[in-house]
């Protein structure tokens, strides 16, 4: 494989948020462990990171959220029991997360913002890592593989590359919206150059319909930028402020517009469709689920 496509060693996974939109479940269960069919969101992210060729998952956790790391550790008693009962398929499932990638815990004592969380991961990077990926575990970007496209764009245009979705105009107020211009790019992907970003603008003020989603390919320069910014919206250190600073300082920042779908696992309204989508695609549960869903839809007059 071409070398630049293997450039990311570390994927940073910020998972120290409070998960308030998913209460009461998140009183005791970190939202990253909620299952999509039978697999926790964090394992889907680990799978995506491993497919990218990354070897390290830097998971930013809150002091009371260590269970997320536990998911990657061996479970000797359970594994022995399953093995002695010949339950090979279940044994494979128990071992899968740990075999994908090597997780490293980075503790964020207080939820001081996504920018703060990402900044903490610098401590676990090797000196030769000049680029990192950030994957927000709330966000399923499908089909997977967008970071590979982003690496191609970085290889051509340098700097940092972000993933964007094109949303209807009246939905932009929910997101970080990109202010864009045409990029000097002739390749196969849908690429724009970023001039700036506006966090959750009113519909009239949105500079485009291209919005940020949870995949970032960031030049190591981001860590200097994160040290320079001050708390922004909500008193938190915002990753978007550090990206804006990079742009001001002349670093190239581009977006790849993703042609596909996304699920927001961070709130029940996005999580339920994700489970239905994955459930319908599942060879074991899909056929029955299809029937049941039809009946449920009818019952609800839909
Ligand atoms: P969100 O704001 O979507 O997550 O942050 P949250 O704070 O957990 O959710 P709500 O709003 O209370 O329901 C985006 C991502 O950044 C992480 C979160 O864990 C999530 O993956 N994050 C956010 C941190 O790791 N640390 C922070 O200080 C803030």
mmCIF file of C-alpha atoms and ligand atoms in Angstrom:
data_model
loop_
_atom_site.group_PDB
_atom_site.id
_atom_site.type_symbol
_atom_site.label_atom_id
_atom_site.label_comp_id
_atom_site.label_asym_id
_atom_site.label_seq_id
_atom_site.Cartn_x
_atom_site.Cartn_y
_atom_site.Cartn_z
ATOM 1 C CA UNK A 1 0.000 0.000 0.000
ATOM 2 C CA UNK A 2 1.137 3.545 -0.686
ATOM 3 C CA UNK A 3 3.028 4.888 2.330
ATOM 4 C CA UNK A 4 1.002 8.034 2.927
ATOM 5 C CA UNK A 5 -2.128 5.932 3.388
ATOM 6 C CA UNK A 6 -0.437 4.394 6.438
ATOM 7 C CA UNK A 7 0.600 7.741 7.928
ATOM 8 C CA UNK A 8 -1.724 7.653 10.933
ATOM 9 C CA UNK A 9 -0.347 5.704 13.897
ATOM 10 C CA UNK A 10 -2.601 7.191 16.570
ATOM 11 C CA UNK A 11 -6.324 7.731 16.476
ATOM 12 C CA UNK A 12 -7.570 9.997 19.265
ATOM 13 C CA UNK A 13 -10.999 9.098 20.610
ATOM 14 C CA UNK A 14 -12.429 11.717 22.953
ATOM 15 C CA UNK A 15 -14.756 9.863 25.301
ATOM 16 C CA UNK A 16 -14.745 11.969 28.457
ATOM 17 C CA UNK A 17 -17.947 13.924 27.847
ATOM 18 C CA UNK A 18 -20.840 13.797 30.275
ATOM 19 C CA UNK A 19 -23.307 12.197 27.876
ATOM 20 C CA UNK A 20 -26.169 14.284 29.253
ATOM 21 C CA UNK A 21 -28.327 13.737 26.178
ATOM 22 C CA UNK A 22 -28.417 10.033 26.971
ATOM 23 C CA UNK A 23 -29.463 10.155 30.609
ATOM 24 C CA UNK A 24 -30.511 8.166 32.568
ATOM 25 C CA UNK A 25 -28.588 5.348 30.802
ATOM 26 C CA UNK A 26 -25.316 7.302 31.089
ATOM 27 C CA UNK A 27 -25.632 7.578 34.881
ATOM 28 C CA UNK A 28 -23.746 4.283 35.040
ATOM 29 C CA UNK A 29 -22.976 3.190 31.467
ATOM 30 C CA UNK A 30 -20.614 5.297 29.324
ATOM 31 C CA UNK A 31 -22.389 6.026 26.050
ATOM 32 C CA UNK A 32 -19.415 4.578 24.138
ATOM 33 C CA UNK A 33 -20.374 1.156 25.525
ATOM 34 C CA UNK A 34 -23.991 1.256 24.399
ATOM 35 C CA UNK A 35 -24.394 -1.510 21.819
ATOM 36 C CA UNK A 36 -25.214 -1.072 18.160
ATOM 37 C CA UNK A 37 -26.964 -4.453 17.827
ATOM 38 C CA UNK A 38 -24.366 -6.329 19.939
ATOM 39 C CA UNK A 39 -21.195 -4.276 19.497
ATOM 40 C CA UNK A 40 -20.348 -1.193 21.601
ATOM 41 C CA UNK A 41 -19.771 2.019 19.659
ATOM 42 C CA UNK A 42 -16.154 2.146 20.875
ATOM 43 C CA UNK A 43 -15.430 -1.212 19.199
ATOM 44 C CA UNK A 44 -16.849 0.041 15.886
ATOM 45 C CA UNK A 45 -14.441 2.974 16.161
ATOM 46 C CA UNK A 46 -11.532 0.647 17.003
ATOM 47 C CA UNK A 47 -12.411 -1.360 13.892
ATOM 48 C CA UNK A 48 -12.398 1.773 11.732
ATOM 49 C CA UNK A 49 -9.077 2.913 13.238
ATOM 50 C CA UNK A 50 -7.471 -0.503 12.676
ATOM 51 C CA UNK A 51 -8.675 -0.542 9.066
ATOM 52 C CA UNK A 52 -6.923 2.808 8.610
ATOM 53 C CA UNK A 53 -3.696 1.115 9.711
ATOM 54 C CA UNK A 54 -3.493 2.877 13.078
ATOM 55 C CA UNK A 55 -1.876 0.919 15.889
ATOM 56 C CA UNK A 56 -2.807 3.072 18.877
ATOM 57 C CA UNK A 57 -6.191 4.226 20.115
ATOM 58 C CA UNK A 58 -5.704 7.140 22.522
ATOM 59 C CA UNK A 59 -8.972 7.084 24.436
ATOM 60 C CA UNK A 60 -9.629 10.220 26.448
ATOM 61 C CA UNK A 61 -11.613 9.139 29.472
ATOM 62 C CA UNK A 62 -13.056 10.744 32.550
ATOM 63 C CA UNK A 63 -11.783 9.397 35.889
ATOM 64 C CA UNK A 64 -15.125 7.600 36.458
ATOM 65 C CA UNK A 65 -15.348 6.114 32.939
ATOM 66 C CA UNK A 66 -12.612 3.470 33.022
ATOM 67 C CA UNK A 67 -15.025 0.766 31.776
ATOM 68 C CA UNK A 68 -14.405 1.934 28.220
ATOM 69 C CA UNK A 69 -10.810 0.702 28.530
ATOM 70 C CA UNK A 70 -11.928 -2.516 30.220
ATOM 71 C CA UNK A 71 -13.694 -3.464 27.005
ATOM 72 C CA UNK A 72 -10.278 -4.015 25.349
ATOM 73 C CA UNK A 73 -8.809 -6.152 28.142
ATOM 74 C CA UNK A 74 -8.782 -9.961 28.266
ATOM 75 C CA UNK A 75 -11.493 -11.658 30.308
ATOM 76 C CA UNK A 76 -9.725 -14.930 31.312
ATOM 77 C CA UNK A 77 -12.544 -16.549 33.319
ATOM 78 C CA UNK A 78 -15.209 -15.876 30.723
ATOM 79 C CA UNK A 79 -12.865 -16.934 27.929
ATOM 80 C CA UNK A 80 -12.047 -20.239 29.690
ATOM 81 C CA UNK A 81 -15.718 -20.965 30.283
ATOM 82 C CA UNK A 82 -16.635 -20.256 26.667
ATOM 83 C CA UNK A 83 -13.695 -22.350 25.418
ATOM 84 C CA UNK A 84 -14.577 -25.302 27.652
ATOM 85 C CA UNK A 85 -18.147 -25.195 26.353
ATOM 86 C CA UNK A 86 -17.014 -25.058 22.733
ATOM 87 C CA UNK A 87 -18.584 -21.639 22.196
ATOM 88 C CA UNK A 88 -16.066 -20.542 19.565
ATOM 89 C CA UNK A 89 -18.164 -17.798 17.985
ATOM 90 C CA UNK A 90 -18.780 -16.089 21.355
ATOM 91 C CA UNK A 91 -15.116 -16.504 22.287
ATOM 92 C CA UNK A 92 -14.136 -14.734 19.082
ATOM 93 C CA UNK A 93 -16.489 -11.883 19.942
ATOM 94 C CA UNK A 94 -15.056 -11.514 23.452
ATOM 95 C CA UNK A 95 -11.492 -11.356 22.095
ATOM 96 C CA UNK A 96 -12.155 -9.191 19.048
ATOM 97 C CA UNK A 97 -11.778 -5.689 20.575
ATOM 98 C CA UNK A 98 -8.411 -6.496 22.176
ATOM 99 C CA UNK A 99 -7.031 -7.944 18.950
ATOM 100 C CA UNK A 100 -7.857 -4.900 16.819
ATOM 101 C CA UNK A 101 -5.639 -2.178 18.200
ATOM 102 C CA UNK A 102 -3.685 -1.166 21.253
ATOM 103 C CA UNK A 103 -5.688 1.208 23.477
ATOM 104 C CA UNK A 104 -4.028 3.839 25.682
ATOM 105 C CA UNK A 105 -5.991 5.671 28.351
ATOM 106 C CA UNK A 106 -5.532 9.409 28.665
ATOM 107 C CA UNK A 107 -7.372 10.842 31.626
ATOM 108 C CA UNK A 108 -9.228 14.144 31.362
ATOM 109 C CA UNK A 109 -9.923 15.143 34.931
ATOM 110 C CA UNK A 110 -12.683 17.600 34.071
ATOM 111 C CA UNK A 111 -14.725 17.946 30.870
ATOM 112 C CA UNK A 112 -13.082 21.190 29.769
ATOM 113 C CA UNK A 113 -14.030 20.744 26.125
ATOM 114 C CA UNK A 114 -13.231 18.738 23.013
ATOM 115 C CA UNK A 115 -10.168 20.901 22.284
ATOM 116 C CA UNK A 116 -8.811 20.257 25.765
ATOM 117 C CA UNK A 117 -9.473 16.520 25.396
ATOM 118 C CA UNK A 118 -7.634 16.291 22.054
ATOM 119 C CA UNK A 119 -4.708 18.359 23.398
ATOM 120 C CA UNK A 120 -4.086 15.835 26.187
ATOM 121 C CA UNK A 121 -3.325 13.092 23.654
ATOM 122 C CA UNK A 122 -0.080 14.776 22.554
ATOM 123 C CA UNK A 123 1.596 13.155 25.575
ATOM 124 C CA UNK A 124 1.235 9.651 24.106
ATOM 125 C CA UNK A 125 2.454 10.420 20.577
ATOM 126 C CA UNK A 126 5.828 9.355 19.241
ATOM 127 C CA UNK A 127 8.176 12.071 18.044
ATOM 128 C CA UNK A 128 7.876 11.042 14.411
ATOM 129 C CA UNK A 129 4.084 11.354 14.282
ATOM 130 C CA UNK A 130 3.358 14.458 12.241
ATOM 131 C CA UNK A 131 -0.325 13.738 11.763
ATOM 132 C CA UNK A 132 -3.117 12.297 13.919
ATOM 133 C CA UNK A 133 -6.711 11.322 13.332
ATOM 134 C CA UNK A 134 -9.559 12.188 15.664
ATOM 135 C CA UNK A 135 -12.671 10.012 15.589
ATOM 136 C CA UNK A 136 -15.640 11.040 17.700
ATOM 137 C CA UNK A 137 -17.194 7.824 18.971
ATOM 138 C CA UNK A 138 -20.676 9.364 18.818
ATOM 139 C CA UNK A 139 -20.458 9.631 15.081
ATOM 140 C CA UNK A 140 -20.781 6.705 12.696
ATOM 141 C CA UNK A 141 -19.728 7.864 9.232
ATOM 142 C CA UNK A 142 -20.791 5.274 6.657
ATOM 143 C CA UNK A 143 -19.533 3.666 4.574
ATOM 144 C CA UNK A 144 -16.275 3.745 6.530
ATOM 145 C CA UNK A 145 -13.083 4.757 4.771
ATOM 146 C CA UNK A 146 -13.446 8.526 4.644
ATOM 147 C CA UNK A 147 -10.135 9.016 6.469
ATOM 148 C CA UNK A 148 -8.331 7.217 3.659
ATOM 149 C CA UNK A 149 -9.756 9.838 1.259
ATOM 150 C CA UNK A 150 -8.701 12.579 3.669
ATOM 151 C CA UNK A 151 -5.143 11.164 3.690
ATOM 152 C CA UNK A 152 -5.068 11.316 -0.112
ATOM 153 C CA UNK A 153 -6.070 14.974 0.063
ATOM 154 C CA UNK A 154 -3.445 15.764 2.721
ATOM 155 C CA UNK A 155 -0.834 14.041 0.574
ATOM 156 C CA UNK A 156 -1.701 16.414 -2.272
ATOM 157 C CA UNK A 157 -2.556 19.655 -0.480
ATOM 158 C CA UNK A 158 -0.790 19.329 2.890
ATOM 159 C CA UNK A 159 -2.092 20.590 6.228
ATOM 160 C CA UNK A 160 -5.234 19.306 7.894
ATOM 161 C CA UNK A 161 -8.310 17.734 6.353
ATOM 162 C CA UNK A 162 -11.760 17.538 7.916
ATOM 163 C CA UNK A 163 -14.823 15.514 7.024
ATOM 164 C CA UNK A 164 -17.973 17.417 6.050
ATOM 165 C CA UNK A 165 -21.571 16.588 5.277
ATOM 166 C CA UNK A 166 -23.798 18.623 3.025
ATOM 167 C CA UNK A 167 -27.026 19.158 5.004
ATOM 168 C CA UNK A 168 -30.304 20.949 4.168
ATOM 169 C CA UNK A 169 -30.055 24.697 4.805
ATOM 170 C CA UNK A 170 -32.567 24.644 7.662
ATOM 171 C CA UNK A 171 -30.473 22.114 9.623
ATOM 172 C CA UNK A 172 -27.203 24.059 9.678
ATOM 173 C CA UNK A 173 -27.977 25.698 13.055
ATOM 174 C CA UNK A 174 -27.199 22.360 14.755
ATOM 175 C CA UNK A 175 -23.592 22.165 13.585
ATOM 176 C CA UNK A 176 -20.202 23.764 13.078
ATOM 177 C CA UNK A 177 -20.563 25.216 9.572
ATOM 178 C CA UNK A 178 -17.649 25.724 7.159
ATOM 179 C CA UNK A 179 -16.920 28.957 5.357
ATOM 180 C CA UNK A 180 -15.402 27.647 2.138
ATOM 181 C CA UNK A 181 -13.859 28.537 -1.194
ATOM 182 C CA UNK A 182 -12.827 26.482 -4.205
ATOM 183 C CA UNK A 183 -9.763 24.286 -3.659
ATOM 184 C CA UNK A 184 -6.849 23.828 -6.022
ATOM 185 C CA UNK A 185 -7.575 20.152 -6.343
ATOM 186 C CA UNK A 186 -8.130 17.994 -9.417
ATOM 187 C CA UNK A 187 -8.536 14.586 -7.729
ATOM 188 C CA UNK A 188 -11.564 12.305 -7.464
ATOM 189 C CA UNK A 189 -12.977 13.541 -4.144
ATOM 190 C CA UNK A 190 -15.315 16.423 -3.377
ATOM 191 C CA UNK A 191 -12.888 18.879 -1.764
ATOM 192 C CA UNK A 192 -13.186 22.529 -0.677
ATOM 193 C CA UNK A 193 -10.742 24.879 0.988
ATOM 194 C CA UNK A 194 -11.792 26.118 4.446
ATOM 195 C CA UNK A 195 -11.660 29.873 5.164
ATOM 196 C CA UNK A 196 -13.201 29.587 8.622
ATOM 197 C CA UNK A 197 -15.880 27.961 10.733
ATOM 198 C CA UNK A 198 -18.972 29.207 12.512
ATOM 199 C CA UNK A 199 -20.288 27.198 15.454
ATOM 200 C CA UNK A 200 -24.091 26.677 15.402
ATOM 201 C CA UNK A 201 -25.012 29.831 13.409
ATOM 202 C CA UNK A 202 -28.579 31.011 12.862
ATOM 203 C CA UNK A 203 -29.851 29.733 9.497
ATOM 204 C CA UNK A 204 -29.440 33.200 7.887
ATOM 205 C CA UNK A 205 -25.821 33.483 9.057
ATOM 206 C CA UNK A 206 -24.671 30.020 7.951
ATOM 207 C CA UNK A 207 -21.825 30.557 5.452
ATOM 208 C CA UNK A 208 -22.528 27.256 3.614
ATOM 209 C CA UNK A 209 -24.416 23.990 4.015
ATOM 210 C CA UNK A 210 -21.222 22.003 4.652
ATOM 211 C CA UNK A 211 -21.039 20.984 8.303
ATOM 212 C CA UNK A 212 -18.399 19.354 10.476
ATOM 213 C CA UNK A 213 -18.709 15.745 11.458
ATOM 214 C CA UNK A 214 -16.687 13.536 13.767
ATOM 215 C CA UNK A 215 -13.654 12.700 11.613
ATOM 216 C CA UNK A 216 -10.547 14.885 11.585
ATOM 217 C CA UNK A 217 -7.097 14.456 10.099
ATOM 218 C CA UNK A 218 -4.962 16.955 11.949
ATOM 219 C CA UNK A 219 -1.435 18.100 11.384
ATOM 220 C CA UNK A 220 0.652 17.980 14.552
ATOM 221 C CA UNK A 221 0.597 21.798 14.489
ATOM 222 C CA UNK A 222 -2.882 21.491 16.052
ATOM 223 C CA UNK A 223 -1.291 20.940 19.470
ATOM 224 C CA UNK A 224 0.500 24.312 19.353
ATOM 225 C CA UNK A 225 -2.764 25.934 18.291
ATOM 226 C CA UNK A 226 -4.606 24.225 21.166
ATOM 227 C CA UNK A 227 -2.089 25.691 23.608
ATOM 228 C CA UNK A 228 -2.732 29.183 22.257
ATOM 229 C CA UNK A 229 -6.529 29.330 22.354
ATOM 230 C CA UNK A 230 -8.633 30.472 25.287
ATOM 231 C CA UNK A 231 -11.985 29.030 26.399
ATOM 232 C CA UNK A 232 -14.763 29.794 23.907
ATOM 233 C CA UNK A 233 -18.437 28.819 23.730
ATOM 234 C CA UNK A 234 -19.676 27.286 27.008
ATOM 235 C CA UNK A 235 -16.360 28.108 28.719
ATOM 236 C CA UNK A 236 -14.812 25.092 26.959
ATOM 237 C CA UNK A 237 -11.648 24.834 24.872
ATOM 238 C CA UNK A 238 -13.071 24.313 21.398
ATOM 239 C CA UNK A 239 -11.300 22.235 18.759
ATOM 240 C CA UNK A 240 -12.883 24.443 16.086
ATOM 241 C CA UNK A 241 -11.183 27.537 17.613
ATOM 242 C CA UNK A 242 -7.796 25.834 17.290
ATOM 243 C CA UNK A 243 -8.574 24.905 13.670
ATOM 244 C CA UNK A 244 -9.572 28.528 12.965
ATOM 245 C CA UNK A 245 -6.266 29.650 14.478
ATOM 246 C CA UNK A 246 -4.369 27.243 12.191
ATOM 247 C CA UNK A 247 -6.125 28.794 9.190
ATOM 248 C CA UNK A 248 -5.275 32.324 10.404
ATOM 249 C CA UNK A 249 -1.649 31.252 10.718
ATOM 250 C CA UNK A 250 -1.666 30.127 7.084
ATOM 251 C CA UNK A 251 -1.950 26.349 7.486
ATOM 252 C CA UNK A 252 -3.995 24.766 4.716
ATOM 253 C CA UNK A 253 -7.272 23.249 5.928
ATOM 254 C CA UNK A 254 -9.609 21.445 3.524
ATOM 255 C CA UNK A 255 -12.793 19.428 3.776
ATOM 256 C CA UNK A 256 -13.719 16.209 2.052
ATOM 257 C CA UNK A 257 -17.475 16.172 1.559
ATOM 258 C CA UNK A 258 -18.611 12.687 2.474
ATOM 259 C CA UNK A 259 -21.086 11.052 0.127
ATOM 260 C CA UNK A 260 -22.821 8.645 2.445
ATOM 261 C CA UNK A 261 -24.736 8.565 5.676
ATOM 262 C CA UNK A 262 -24.059 9.164 9.325
ATOM 263 C CA UNK A 263 -25.592 8.154 12.616
ATOM 264 C CA UNK A 264 -25.277 10.224 15.772
ATOM 265 C CA UNK A 265 -25.009 7.707 18.597
ATOM 266 C CA UNK A 266 -24.840 10.479 21.199
ATOM 267 C CA UNK A 267 -28.582 10.867 21.640
ATOM 268 C CA UNK A 268 -31.531 8.459 21.470
ATOM 269 C CA UNK A 269 -32.915 10.153 18.341
ATOM 270 C CA UNK A 270 -29.805 9.179 16.380
ATOM 271 C CA UNK A 271 -28.982 5.982 18.228
ATOM 272 C CA UNK A 272 -32.308 4.247 17.552
ATOM 273 C CA UNK A 273 -32.054 4.591 13.727
ATOM 274 C CA UNK A 274 -28.434 3.355 13.924
ATOM 275 C CA UNK A 275 -29.511 0.190 15.726
ATOM 276 C CA UNK A 276 -32.361 -0.336 13.245
ATOM 277 C CA UNK A 277 -30.003 0.217 10.292
ATOM 278 C CA UNK A 278 -27.345 -2.198 11.599
ATOM 279 C CA UNK A 279 -30.037 -4.614 12.761
ATOM 280 C CA UNK A 280 -31.636 -4.771 9.312
ATOM 281 C CA UNK A 281 -28.221 -5.405 7.738
ATOM 282 C CA UNK A 282 -27.470 -8.205 10.202
ATOM 283 C CA UNK A 283 -27.837 -11.677 8.664
ATOM 284 C CA UNK A 284 -29.103 -13.169 11.945
ATOM 285 C CA UNK A 285 -31.506 -10.471 13.112
ATOM 286 C CA UNK A 286 -32.318 -8.656 9.852
ATOM 287 C CA UNK A 287 -35.052 -10.836 8.338
ATOM 288 C CA UNK A 288 -37.085 -11.052 11.561
ATOM 289 C CA UNK A 289 -36.554 -7.372 12.347
ATOM 290 C CA UNK A 290 -37.903 -6.393 8.926
ATOM 291 C CA UNK A 291 -41.170 -8.212 9.640
ATOM 292 C CA UNK A 292 -41.474 -6.831 13.149
ATOM 293 C CA UNK A 293 -40.758 -3.287 12.008
ATOM 294 C CA UNK A 294 -43.463 -3.484 9.352
ATOM 295 C CA UNK A 295 -45.969 -4.537 11.998
ATOM 296 C CA UNK A 296 -44.838 -1.803 14.369
ATOM 297 C CA UNK A 297 -45.078 0.836 11.630
ATOM 298 C CA UNK A 298 -48.591 -0.293 10.822
ATOM 299 C CA UNK A 299 -49.559 -0.189 14.482
ATOM 300 C CA UNK A 300 -48.327 3.400 14.626
ATOM 301 C CA UNK A 301 -50.196 4.309 11.458
ATOM 302 C CA UNK A 302 -46.993 5.022 9.525
HETATM 303 P P1 LIG B 1 -20.364 16.121 23.030
HETATM 304 O O1 LIG B 1 -20.661 17.435 23.620
HETATM 305 O O2 LIG B 1 -21.121 15.679 21.831
HETATM 306 O O3 LIG B 1 -20.488 14.951 24.095
HETATM 307 O O4 LIG B 1 -18.806 16.037 22.737
HETATM 308 P P2 LIG B 1 -20.992 14.946 25.560
HETATM 309 O O5 LIG B 1 -20.494 16.150 26.299
HETATM 310 O O6 LIG B 1 -20.639 13.625 26.133
HETATM 311 O O7 LIG B 1 -22.554 14.924 25.296
HETATM 312 P P3 LIG B 1 -23.778 15.680 25.943
HETATM 313 O O8 LIG B 1 -23.893 16.957 25.136
HETATM 314 O O9 LIG B 1 -23.526 15.900 27.416
HETATM 315 O O10 LIG B 1 -24.915 14.735 25.714
HETATM 316 C C1 LIG B 1 -18.248 15.443 21.575
HETATM 317 C C2 LIG B 1 -17.215 14.405 21.929
HETATM 318 O O11 LIG B 1 -16.177 14.989 22.699
HETATM 319 C C3 LIG B 1 -15.978 14.287 23.911
HETATM 320 C C4 LIG B 1 -17.283 13.558 24.185
HETATM 321 O O12 LIG B 1 -17.048 12.396 24.953
HETATM 322 C C5 LIG B 1 -17.761 13.254 22.771
HETATM 323 O O13 LIG B 1 -17.164 12.062 22.268
HETATM 324 N N1 LIG B 1 -15.596 15.268 24.959
HETATM 325 C C6 LIG B 1 -16.309 16.416 25.092
HETATM 326 C C7 LIG B 1 -14.507 15.015 25.783
HETATM 327 O O14 LIG B 1 -13.834 13.962 25.668
HETATM 328 N N2 LIG B 1 -14.180 15.921 26.724
HETATM 329 C C8 LIG B 1 -14.868 17.088 26.892
HETATM 330 O O15 LIG B 1 -14.490 17.897 27.769
HETATM 331 C C9 LIG B 1 -15.957 17.327 26.050
#
